[in-house]
């Protein structure tokens, strides 16, 4: 089956390449497969050279799919109660043609000990907080309040990450929802 599949795909590429400027995405596998079946059943081109305009090539070229429309619209979260739904999400009704692009490169710096900017992630901020009192078993609610996390989606994300860090032995579970920094992470830098 793999050989037939690869041969059919190769025939599709040959067909599309015979017409310059045609996008290979427009070739229909279903049409090519039906043409291959028909050609095998009728044994066309076995004793005499096959007609270039017929067979798989002809079928693929006559049944080209329409051009793909540009999809440059923002993704839409369909579930209204999803934690990823953004309030006031403005999404263009129609696709927009891209006419220009720009790239901005930002230099990534190493955060200092007192840096609580947005560039520093939950992991670094949490480790800094837990290092302030290493013997204390912190509750996730206390960690979120200390980090200034007030929204439910961010709190859930923090809880998920804290559980993952405990599974990776960065944190020690002291009980349900209570964590303390593992001794080997008291001085280790995060990366």
mmCIF file of C-alpha atoms in Angstrom:
data_model
loop_
_atom_site.group_PDB
_atom_site.id
_atom_site.type_symbol
_atom_site.label_atom_id
_atom_site.label_comp_id
_atom_site.label_asym_id
_atom_site.label_seq_id
_atom_site.Cartn_x
_atom_site.Cartn_y
_atom_site.Cartn_z
ATOM 1 C CA UNK A 1 0.000 0.000 0.000
ATOM 2 C CA UNK A 2 2.841 2.353 0.796
ATOM 3 C CA UNK A 3 4.356 1.767 -2.639
ATOM 4 C CA UNK A 4 1.029 2.511 -4.360
ATOM 5 C CA UNK A 5 0.605 5.636 -2.221
ATOM 6 C CA UNK A 6 4.108 6.915 -3.001
ATOM 7 C CA UNK A 7 3.693 6.146 -6.719
ATOM 8 C CA UNK A 8 0.354 7.966 -6.802
ATOM 9 C CA UNK A 9 1.857 10.988 -5.035
ATOM 10 C CA UNK A 10 4.774 10.982 -7.504
ATOM 11 C CA UNK A 11 2.324 10.864 -10.443
ATOM 12 C CA UNK A 12 0.437 13.809 -8.910
ATOM 13 C CA UNK A 13 3.667 15.834 -8.631
ATOM 14 C CA UNK A 14 4.628 14.979 -12.227
ATOM 15 C CA UNK A 15 1.182 16.070 -13.394
ATOM 16 C CA UNK A 16 1.339 19.399 -11.586
ATOM 17 C CA UNK A 17 4.911 20.063 -12.726
ATOM 18 C CA UNK A 18 3.826 19.605 -16.347
ATOM 19 C CA UNK A 19 1.784 22.821 -15.997
ATOM 20 C CA UNK A 20 4.160 25.613 -14.836
ATOM 21 C CA UNK A 21 2.905 27.888 -12.072
ATOM 22 C CA UNK A 22 0.436 25.375 -10.627
ATOM 23 C CA UNK A 23 0.511 24.963 -6.876
ATOM 24 C CA UNK A 24 0.975 21.285 -5.852
ATOM 25 C CA UNK A 25 -1.651 21.783 -3.100
ATOM 26 C CA UNK A 26 -4.307 21.928 -5.800
ATOM 27 C CA UNK A 27 -3.810 18.295 -6.881
ATOM 28 C CA UNK A 28 -6.570 16.049 -5.529
ATOM 29 C CA UNK A 29 -5.437 12.697 -4.119
ATOM 30 C CA UNK A 30 -8.948 11.260 -4.477
ATOM 31 C CA UNK A 31 -9.071 12.063 -8.192
ATOM 32 C CA UNK A 32 -5.562 10.658 -8.687
ATOM 33 C CA UNK A 33 -6.459 7.460 -6.813
ATOM 34 C CA UNK A 34 -9.579 6.901 -8.951
ATOM 35 C CA UNK A 35 -7.481 7.485 -12.108
ATOM 36 C CA UNK A 36 -4.876 4.956 -10.918
ATOM 37 C CA UNK A 37 -7.602 2.366 -10.230
ATOM 38 C CA UNK A 38 -9.130 2.948 -13.664
ATOM 39 C CA UNK A 39 -5.750 2.720 -15.344
ATOM 40 C CA UNK A 40 -4.970 -0.575 -13.570
ATOM 41 C CA UNK A 41 -8.341 -2.089 -14.431
ATOM 42 C CA UNK A 42 -8.176 -1.157 -18.118
ATOM 43 C CA UNK A 43 -4.405 -1.897 -18.343
ATOM 44 C CA UNK A 44 -3.974 1.312 -20.280
ATOM 45 C CA UNK A 45 -0.418 1.970 -21.507
ATOM 46 C CA UNK A 46 0.867 -1.545 -20.847
ATOM 47 C CA UNK A 47 1.513 -2.622 -24.433
ATOM 48 C CA UNK A 48 1.711 0.858 -25.957
ATOM 49 C CA UNK A 49 3.005 4.147 -24.531
ATOM 50 C CA UNK A 50 0.449 5.871 -22.343
ATOM 51 C CA UNK A 51 -1.152 9.102 -23.502
ATOM 52 C CA UNK A 52 0.359 12.002 -21.539
ATOM 53 C CA UNK A 53 -2.934 13.903 -21.535
ATOM 54 C CA UNK A 54 -4.826 10.879 -20.218
ATOM 55 C CA UNK A 55 -4.457 8.652 -17.189
ATOM 56 C CA UNK A 56 -3.414 10.137 -13.880
ATOM 57 C CA UNK A 57 -1.864 13.283 -15.390
ATOM 58 C CA UNK A 58 -5.000 14.198 -17.320
ATOM 59 C CA UNK A 59 -7.310 13.405 -14.413
ATOM 60 C CA UNK A 60 -5.279 15.456 -11.924
ATOM 61 C CA UNK A 61 -4.972 18.453 -14.278
ATOM 62 C CA UNK A 62 -8.670 18.482 -15.176
ATOM 63 C CA UNK A 63 -9.738 18.086 -11.549
ATOM 64 C CA UNK A 64 -7.495 20.685 -9.881
ATOM 65 C CA UNK A 65 -8.824 22.007 -6.610
ATOM 66 C CA UNK A 66 -9.569 25.743 -6.343
ATOM 67 C CA UNK A 67 -6.872 28.072 -5.039
ATOM 68 C CA UNK A 68 -6.620 28.162 -1.254
ATOM 69 C CA UNK A 69 -7.859 31.328 0.326
ATOM 70 C CA UNK A 70 -5.461 33.225 2.527
ATOM 71 C CA UNK A 71 -6.111 32.542 6.214
ATOM 72 C CA UNK A 72 -4.735 35.492 8.073
ATOM 73 C CA UNK A 73 -7.544 35.924 10.554
ATOM 74 C CA UNK A 74 -7.071 35.502 14.300
ATOM 75 C CA UNK A 75 -8.134 32.160 15.759
ATOM 76 C CA UNK A 76 -11.491 32.135 17.464
ATOM 77 C CA UNK A 77 -12.122 30.320 20.717
ATOM 78 C CA UNK A 78 -15.474 28.654 20.151
ATOM 79 C CA UNK A 79 -16.185 27.626 23.723
ATOM 80 C CA UNK A 80 -17.353 30.734 25.630
ATOM 81 C CA UNK A 81 -16.333 29.336 29.026
ATOM 82 C CA UNK A 82 -12.807 28.423 27.945
ATOM 83 C CA UNK A 83 -9.985 29.781 30.072
ATOM 84 C CA UNK A 84 -8.366 31.046 26.858
ATOM 85 C CA UNK A 85 -11.296 33.250 25.812
ATOM 86 C CA UNK A 86 -10.209 36.863 25.630
ATOM 87 C CA UNK A 87 -12.814 39.490 26.515
ATOM 88 C CA UNK A 88 -13.508 41.855 23.647
ATOM 89 C CA UNK A 89 -11.743 39.621 21.151
ATOM 90 C CA UNK A 90 -11.882 41.382 17.797
ATOM 91 C CA UNK A 91 -11.558 38.965 14.939
ATOM 92 C CA UNK A 92 -11.862 40.053 11.314
ATOM 93 C CA UNK A 93 -14.911 38.540 9.607
ATOM 94 C CA UNK A 94 -13.011 37.919 6.357
ATOM 95 C CA UNK A 95 -9.471 36.840 5.639
ATOM 96 C CA UNK A 96 -7.039 39.670 5.135
ATOM 97 C CA UNK A 97 -4.325 39.727 2.503
ATOM 98 C CA UNK A 98 -0.856 40.209 3.950
ATOM 99 C CA UNK A 99 0.869 43.094 2.189
ATOM 100 C CA UNK A 100 3.832 43.704 4.485
ATOM 101 C CA UNK A 101 5.627 42.142 7.415
ATOM 102 C CA UNK A 102 8.057 43.430 9.983
ATOM 103 C CA UNK A 103 10.258 41.646 12.483
ATOM 104 C CA UNK A 104 11.414 43.150 15.750
ATOM 105 C CA UNK A 105 14.246 41.524 17.654
ATOM 106 C CA UNK A 106 14.465 42.095 21.399
ATOM 107 C CA UNK A 107 17.604 41.511 23.368
ATOM 108 C CA UNK A 108 17.055 38.972 26.125
ATOM 109 C CA UNK A 109 18.704 39.965 29.372
ATOM 110 C CA UNK A 110 19.332 37.974 32.515
ATOM 111 C CA UNK A 111 16.949 39.175 35.248
ATOM 112 C CA UNK A 112 18.478 40.633 38.371
ATOM 113 C CA UNK A 113 17.578 39.543 41.919
ATOM 114 C CA UNK A 114 14.984 42.300 42.440
ATOM 115 C CA UNK A 115 13.513 42.233 38.937
ATOM 116 C CA UNK A 116 9.790 41.488 38.847
ATOM 117 C CA UNK A 117 9.148 42.613 35.278
ATOM 118 C CA UNK A 118 7.011 40.759 32.771
ATOM 119 C CA UNK A 119 10.129 39.295 31.149
ATOM 120 C CA UNK A 120 10.627 37.087 34.196
ATOM 121 C CA UNK A 121 8.386 34.011 34.157
ATOM 122 C CA UNK A 122 6.376 32.295 36.880
ATOM 123 C CA UNK A 123 9.195 29.861 37.504
ATOM 124 C CA UNK A 124 11.856 32.469 38.299
ATOM 125 C CA UNK A 125 9.474 34.597 40.394
ATOM 126 C CA UNK A 126 8.198 31.572 42.327
ATOM 127 C CA UNK A 127 11.711 30.334 43.066
ATOM 128 C CA UNK A 128 12.752 33.792 44.234
ATOM 129 C CA UNK A 129 9.725 33.953 46.521
ATOM 130 C CA UNK A 130 10.298 30.492 47.988
ATOM 131 C CA UNK A 131 13.987 31.297 48.586
ATOM 132 C CA UNK A 132 12.973 34.170 50.891
ATOM 133 C CA UNK A 133 11.715 31.628 53.468
ATOM 134 C CA UNK A 134 13.060 28.175 52.483
ATOM 135 C CA UNK A 135 11.739 26.324 55.549
ATOM 136 C CA UNK A 136 8.165 27.472 55.071
ATOM 137 C CA UNK A 137 5.534 25.336 53.310
ATOM 138 C CA UNK A 138 3.783 27.778 50.988
ATOM 139 C CA UNK A 139 0.175 27.361 49.855
ATOM 140 C CA UNK A 140 -0.495 27.964 46.165
ATOM 141 C CA UNK A 141 -2.900 30.778 47.089
ATOM 142 C CA UNK A 142 -0.150 32.514 49.070
ATOM 143 C CA UNK A 143 2.266 32.182 46.153
ATOM 144 C CA UNK A 144 -0.264 33.604 43.697
ATOM 145 C CA UNK A 145 -1.078 36.561 45.977
ATOM 146 C CA UNK A 146 2.613 37.310 46.500
ATOM 147 C CA UNK A 147 3.178 37.242 42.731
ATOM 148 C CA UNK A 148 0.156 39.488 42.115
ATOM 149 C CA UNK A 149 -1.809 36.867 40.177
ATOM 150 C CA UNK A 150 -5.479 37.787 40.386
ATOM 151 C CA UNK A 151 -7.178 36.154 37.396
ATOM 152 C CA UNK A 152 -8.459 32.575 37.455
ATOM 153 C CA UNK A 153 -6.739 31.415 34.221
ATOM 154 C CA UNK A 154 -3.333 32.629 35.423
ATOM 155 C CA UNK A 155 -3.898 31.064 38.855
ATOM 156 C CA UNK A 156 -4.775 27.705 37.248
ATOM 157 C CA UNK A 157 -1.714 27.968 35.040
ATOM 158 C CA UNK A 158 0.461 28.664 38.084
ATOM 159 C CA UNK A 159 -1.023 25.662 39.947
ATOM 160 C CA UNK A 160 -0.336 23.414 36.947
ATOM 161 C CA UNK A 161 3.247 24.644 36.743
ATOM 162 C CA UNK A 162 3.794 24.219 40.497
ATOM 163 C CA UNK A 163 2.596 20.593 40.231
ATOM 164 C CA UNK A 164 4.951 20.042 37.306
ATOM 165 C CA UNK A 165 7.873 21.516 39.269
ATOM 166 C CA UNK A 166 7.038 19.201 42.174
ATOM 167 C CA UNK A 167 7.078 16.238 39.744
ATOM 168 C CA UNK A 168 10.500 17.442 38.562
ATOM 169 C CA UNK A 169 11.718 17.528 42.209
ATOM 170 C CA UNK A 170 12.252 21.297 42.239
ATOM 171 C CA UNK A 171 9.601 21.599 44.943
ATOM 172 C CA UNK A 172 8.680 19.307 47.812
ATOM 173 C CA UNK A 173 4.983 18.603 48.479
ATOM 174 C CA UNK A 174 4.331 19.115 52.165
ATOM 175 C CA UNK A 175 0.637 18.314 51.858
ATOM 176 C CA UNK A 176 -2.337 19.166 49.716
ATOM 177 C CA UNK A 177 -1.595 22.500 48.038
ATOM 178 C CA UNK A 178 1.491 23.159 50.201
ATOM 179 C CA UNK A 179 4.976 23.311 48.726
ATOM 180 C CA UNK A 180 8.480 24.183 49.821
ATOM 181 C CA UNK A 181 11.641 24.590 47.784
ATOM 182 C CA UNK A 182 13.784 21.460 47.419
ATOM 183 C CA UNK A 183 17.150 21.880 49.196
ATOM 184 C CA UNK A 184 19.196 21.514 45.997
ATOM 185 C CA UNK A 185 17.257 24.424 44.433
ATOM 186 C CA UNK A 186 18.048 26.914 47.212
ATOM 187 C CA UNK A 187 21.064 28.262 45.321
ATOM 188 C CA UNK A 188 20.645 26.872 41.789
ATOM 189 C CA UNK A 189 19.975 29.418 39.041
ATOM 190 C CA UNK A 190 16.944 28.753 36.837
ATOM 191 C CA UNK A 191 17.272 28.404 33.110
#
